[in-house]
mmCIF file of C-alpha atoms in Angstrom:
data_model
loop_
_atom_site.group_PDB
_atom_site.id
_atom_site.type_symbol
_atom_site.label_atom_id
_atom_site.label_comp_id
_atom_site.label_asym_id
_atom_site.label_seq_id
_atom_site.Cartn_x
_atom_site.Cartn_y
_atom_site.Cartn_z
ATOM 1 C CA UNK A 1 -14.876 13.112 -13.375
ATOM 2 C CA UNK A 2 -12.791 11.661 -16.153
ATOM 3 C CA UNK A 3 -13.918 8.055 -16.665
ATOM 4 C CA UNK A 4 -10.272 7.048 -17.167
ATOM 5 C CA UNK A 5 -9.649 7.788 -13.489
ATOM 6 C CA UNK A 6 -12.591 5.660 -12.349
ATOM 7 C CA UNK A 7 -11.482 2.873 -14.697
ATOM 8 C CA UNK A 8 -7.996 2.979 -13.180
ATOM 9 C CA UNK A 9 -9.396 2.859 -9.634
ATOM 10 C CA UNK A 10 -11.596 -0.115 -10.567
ATOM 11 C CA UNK A 11 -8.564 -1.927 -12.028
ATOM 12 C CA UNK A 12 -6.469 -1.430 -8.875
ATOM 13 C CA UNK A 13 -6.553 -4.838 -7.259
ATOM 14 C CA UNK A 14 -4.339 -6.701 -4.825
ATOM 15 C CA UNK A 15 -1.993 -9.012 -6.729
ATOM 16 C CA UNK A 16 -0.377 -11.896 -4.886
ATOM 17 C CA UNK A 17 1.267 -13.751 -7.789
ATOM 18 C CA UNK A 18 4.112 -12.231 -9.762
ATOM 19 C CA UNK A 19 6.184 -13.252 -12.773
ATOM 20 C CA UNK A 20 9.980 -13.377 -12.567
ATOM 21 C CA UNK A 21 10.310 -10.305 -14.812
ATOM 22 C CA UNK A 22 12.161 -7.518 -13.013
ATOM 23 C CA UNK A 23 10.538 -4.110 -12.749
ATOM 24 C CA UNK A 24 13.017 -1.542 -14.132
ATOM 25 C CA UNK A 25 14.489 1.010 -11.724
ATOM 26 C CA UNK A 26 12.819 3.878 -13.598
ATOM 27 C CA UNK A 27 9.394 2.379 -12.861
ATOM 28 C CA UNK A 28 10.242 1.975 -9.184
ATOM 29 C CA UNK A 29 11.457 5.594 -9.174
ATOM 30 C CA UNK A 30 8.154 6.667 -10.771
ATOM 31 C CA UNK A 31 6.228 4.852 -8.014
ATOM 32 C CA UNK A 32 8.202 6.711 -5.366
ATOM 33 C CA UNK A 33 7.661 9.981 -7.201
ATOM 34 C CA UNK A 34 3.909 9.293 -7.140
ATOM 35 C CA UNK A 35 4.152 8.771 -3.376
ATOM 36 C CA UNK A 36 5.671 12.220 -2.926
ATOM 37 C CA UNK A 37 2.590 13.824 -4.519
ATOM 38 C CA UNK A 38 0.334 12.541 -1.733
ATOM 39 C CA UNK A 39 -1.311 14.990 0.644
ATOM 40 C CA UNK A 40 0.543 15.517 3.887
ATOM 41 C CA UNK A 41 -0.521 17.250 7.102
ATOM 42 C CA UNK A 42 0.952 20.775 7.229
ATOM 43 C CA UNK A 43 3.327 19.732 4.429
ATOM 44 C CA UNK A 44 5.448 17.897 7.025
ATOM 45 C CA UNK A 45 6.278 15.016 4.640
ATOM 46 C CA UNK A 46 7.328 12.590 7.409
ATOM 47 C CA UNK A 47 7.799 9.728 4.982
ATOM 48 C CA UNK A 48 10.725 7.559 4.044
ATOM 49 C CA UNK A 49 10.630 4.750 1.477
ATOM 50 C CA UNK A 50 12.964 1.772 1.576
ATOM 51 C CA UNK A 51 13.185 -0.325 -1.602
ATOM 52 C CA UNK A 52 14.200 -3.963 -1.138
ATOM 53 C CA UNK A 53 15.265 -6.126 -4.086
ATOM 54 C CA UNK A 54 17.332 -8.774 -2.291
ATOM 55 C CA UNK A 55 15.452 -12.099 -2.500
ATOM 56 C CA UNK A 56 16.971 -13.397 0.752
ATOM 57 C CA UNK A 57 15.790 -10.292 2.605
ATOM 58 C CA UNK A 58 12.400 -10.577 0.896
ATOM 59 C CA UNK A 59 12.158 -14.209 2.056
ATOM 60 C CA UNK A 60 12.892 -13.066 5.605
ATOM 61 C CA UNK A 61 10.235 -10.343 5.366
ATOM 62 C CA UNK A 62 7.716 -12.866 4.064
ATOM 63 C CA UNK A 63 8.486 -15.181 6.963
ATOM 64 C CA UNK A 64 8.145 -12.355 9.501
ATOM 65 C CA UNK A 65 4.777 -11.325 8.073
ATOM 66 C CA UNK A 66 3.616 -14.872 7.371
ATOM 67 C CA UNK A 67 2.693 -14.028 3.767
ATOM 68 C CA UNK A 68 4.748 -16.293 1.565
ATOM 69 C CA UNK A 69 5.381 -16.623 -1.345
ATOM 70 C CA UNK A 70 4.334 -13.331 -2.903
ATOM 71 C CA UNK A 71 6.647 -11.142 -0.848
ATOM 72 C CA UNK A 72 9.538 -13.263 -2.117
ATOM 73 C CA UNK A 73 8.212 -13.367 -5.704
ATOM 74 C CA UNK A 74 7.767 -9.600 -6.022
ATOM 75 C CA UNK A 75 10.329 -7.732 -8.073
ATOM 76 C CA UNK A 76 10.590 -5.168 -5.278
ATOM 77 C CA UNK A 77 9.274 -4.418 -1.827
ATOM 78 C CA UNK A 78 8.658 -0.817 -0.814
ATOM 79 C CA UNK A 79 8.628 -0.234 2.947
ATOM 80 C CA UNK A 80 6.400 2.651 4.046
ATOM 81 C CA UNK A 81 8.209 4.396 6.884
ATOM 82 C CA UNK A 82 7.408 7.523 8.860
ATOM 83 C CA UNK A 83 9.056 9.886 11.275
ATOM 84 C CA UNK A 84 6.556 10.515 14.076
ATOM 85 C CA UNK A 85 8.760 13.346 15.334
ATOM 86 C CA UNK A 86 7.892 15.328 12.211
ATOM 87 C CA UNK A 87 4.166 14.702 12.326
ATOM 88 C CA UNK A 88 1.719 13.025 14.673
ATOM 89 C CA UNK A 89 -0.273 12.191 11.525
ATOM 90 C CA UNK A 90 2.537 10.279 9.843
ATOM 91 C CA UNK A 91 0.404 7.143 9.418
ATOM 92 C CA UNK A 92 -2.261 9.125 7.571
ATOM 93 C CA UNK A 93 0.351 10.729 5.326
ATOM 94 C CA UNK A 94 1.952 7.353 4.596
ATOM 95 C CA UNK A 95 -1.444 5.794 3.865
ATOM 96 C CA UNK A 96 -2.082 8.422 1.206
ATOM 97 C CA UNK A 97 1.415 7.937 -0.215
ATOM 98 C CA UNK A 98 0.920 4.160 -0.239
ATOM 99 C CA UNK A 99 -2.356 4.513 -2.123
ATOM 100 C CA UNK A 100 -0.596 6.679 -4.700
ATOM 101 C CA UNK A 101 1.978 3.906 -5.152
ATOM 102 C CA UNK A 102 -0.760 1.286 -5.601
ATOM 103 C CA UNK A 103 -2.651 3.375 -8.165
ATOM 104 C CA UNK A 104 0.526 4.322 -10.054
ATOM 105 C CA UNK A 105 1.543 0.646 -10.178
ATOM 106 C CA UNK A 106 -1.796 -0.227 -11.758
ATOM 107 C CA UNK A 107 -1.414 2.603 -14.279
ATOM 108 C CA UNK A 108 1.990 1.166 -15.281
ATOM 109 C CA UNK A 109 0.658 -2.366 -15.749
ATOM 110 C CA UNK A 110 2.228 -3.592 -12.521
ATOM 111 C CA UNK A 111 0.650 -5.611 -9.758
ATOM 112 C CA UNK A 112 0.921 -4.652 -6.115
ATOM 113 C CA UNK A 113 -0.112 -5.773 -2.647
ATOM 114 C CA UNK A 114 -0.140 -3.854 0.638
ATOM 115 C CA UNK A 115 1.295 -6.083 3.370
ATOM 116 C CA UNK A 116 1.154 -5.536 7.120
ATOM 117 C CA UNK A 117 -1.252 -4.023 9.615
ATOM 118 C CA UNK A 118 0.115 -1.751 12.355
ATOM 119 C CA UNK A 119 -3.184 -2.106 14.212
ATOM 120 C CA UNK A 120 -3.180 -5.900 14.073
ATOM 121 C CA UNK A 121 -2.324 -8.297 16.875
ATOM 122 C CA UNK A 122 1.339 -8.525 17.864
ATOM 123 C CA UNK A 123 2.377 -5.685 15.518
ATOM 124 C CA UNK A 124 4.946 -4.524 18.078
ATOM 125 C CA UNK A 125 6.740 -7.872 17.768
ATOM 126 C CA UNK A 126 6.399 -7.901 13.971
ATOM 127 C CA UNK A 127 7.607 -4.310 13.694
ATOM 128 C CA UNK A 128 10.653 -5.075 15.850
ATOM 129 C CA UNK A 129 11.567 -7.995 13.563
ATOM 130 C CA UNK A 130 11.041 -5.868 10.430
ATOM 131 C CA UNK A 131 13.092 -3.059 11.977
ATOM 132 C CA UNK A 132 15.963 -5.464 12.666
ATOM 133 C CA UNK A 133 15.794 -7.091 9.212
ATOM 134 C CA UNK A 134 15.835 -3.736 7.411
ATOM 135 C CA UNK A 135 18.060 -1.693 9.732
ATOM 136 C CA UNK A 136 15.336 0.850 10.489
ATOM 137 C CA UNK A 137 16.138 3.195 13.400
ATOM 138 C CA UNK A 138 13.891 3.230 16.469
ATOM 139 C CA UNK A 139 12.448 6.705 15.810
ATOM 140 C CA UNK A 140 11.070 5.653 12.400
ATOM 141 C CA UNK A 141 7.709 3.868 12.360
ATOM 142 C CA UNK A 142 6.719 1.137 9.918
ATOM 143 C CA UNK A 143 3.263 1.384 8.387
ATOM 144 C CA UNK A 144 3.604 -1.607 6.082
ATOM 145 C CA UNK A 145 5.177 -2.924 2.920
ATOM 146 C CA UNK A 146 4.066 -2.856 -0.699
ATOM 147 C CA UNK A 147 5.019 -5.784 -2.918
ATOM 148 C CA UNK A 148 5.415 -4.746 -6.568
ATOM 149 C CA UNK A 149 5.949 -6.776 -9.717
ATOM 150 C CA UNK A 150 4.521 -7.866 -13.011
ATOM 151 C CA UNK A 151 1.314 -9.774 -12.276
ATOM 152 C CA UNK A 152 1.225 -13.472 -13.100
ATOM 153 C CA UNK A 153 -2.533 -13.044 -13.222
ATOM 154 C CA UNK A 154 -4.500 -9.825 -12.896
ATOM 155 C CA UNK A 155 -7.823 -10.056 -11.064
ATOM 156 C CA UNK A 156 -10.888 -8.671 -12.803
ATOM 157 C CA UNK A 157 -11.586 -4.988 -12.106
ATOM 158 C CA UNK A 158 -14.010 -4.117 -9.341
ATOM 159 C CA UNK A 159 -17.516 -3.221 -10.441
ATOM 160 C CA UNK A 160 -19.745 -0.543 -8.985
ATOM 161 C CA UNK A 161 -22.346 -3.212 -8.231
ATOM 162 C CA UNK A 162 -19.794 -5.186 -6.226
ATOM 163 C CA UNK A 163 -18.427 -2.259 -4.220
ATOM 164 C CA UNK A 164 -21.075 0.475 -3.957
ATOM 165 C CA UNK A 165 -23.094 0.441 -0.732
ATOM 166 C CA UNK A 166 -25.587 3.286 -0.401
ATOM 167 C CA UNK A 167 -26.128 2.429 3.284
ATOM 168 C CA UNK A 168 -22.601 3.752 3.936
ATOM 169 C CA UNK A 169 -23.199 7.153 2.345
ATOM 170 C CA UNK A 170 -24.739 9.841 4.555
ATOM 171 C CA UNK A 171 -25.806 13.406 3.841
ATOM 172 C CA UNK A 172 -26.089 16.152 6.438
ATOM 173 C CA UNK A 173 -26.218 13.841 9.457
ATOM 174 C CA UNK A 174 -25.170 10.274 10.102
ATOM 175 C CA UNK A 175 -28.106 7.921 9.735
ATOM 176 C CA UNK A 176 -28.394 4.198 10.162
ATOM 177 C CA UNK A 177 -30.753 1.814 8.488
ATOM 178 C CA UNK A 178 -32.568 -0.291 11.010
ATOM 179 C CA UNK A 179 -31.517 -3.909 10.841
ATOM 180 C CA UNK A 180 -34.193 -6.590 11.081
#
């Protein structure tokens, strides 16, 4: 594998502090283009992406999700939305698309943070508030949001020593190490 790819993956970190510098539209468009290259079950492409740049709306989203101030500070928020009528695997497809956005942001020198957890407590209430704030129709699901901007501070890249866990890699059959 090209070491540049591994280096990029190591550099991809969650950024929760952004500068006030605006990310140009062409970079946002490139992030969305990267999302469209993600794998998708049976090529259904159930995704929709909603870009938010209004600071008042961003403040409302941050309040709904309880993750201030970085949602408000971000240059843009990208909502990851899916049409479950097109694919029962829409959340998987959107997860892959979201990861493409995160990696592409890192490659462009941008910081990013995935926000929201559709499997977390009270997501139904949170999703309803997000749906109302963003005008999302009832048949479109919300997987989460990605905050994007120029990082005020970039965390150090991950290291193999920090992340690699051989106990989680199995060959042939699942095996577990006995815990003492």
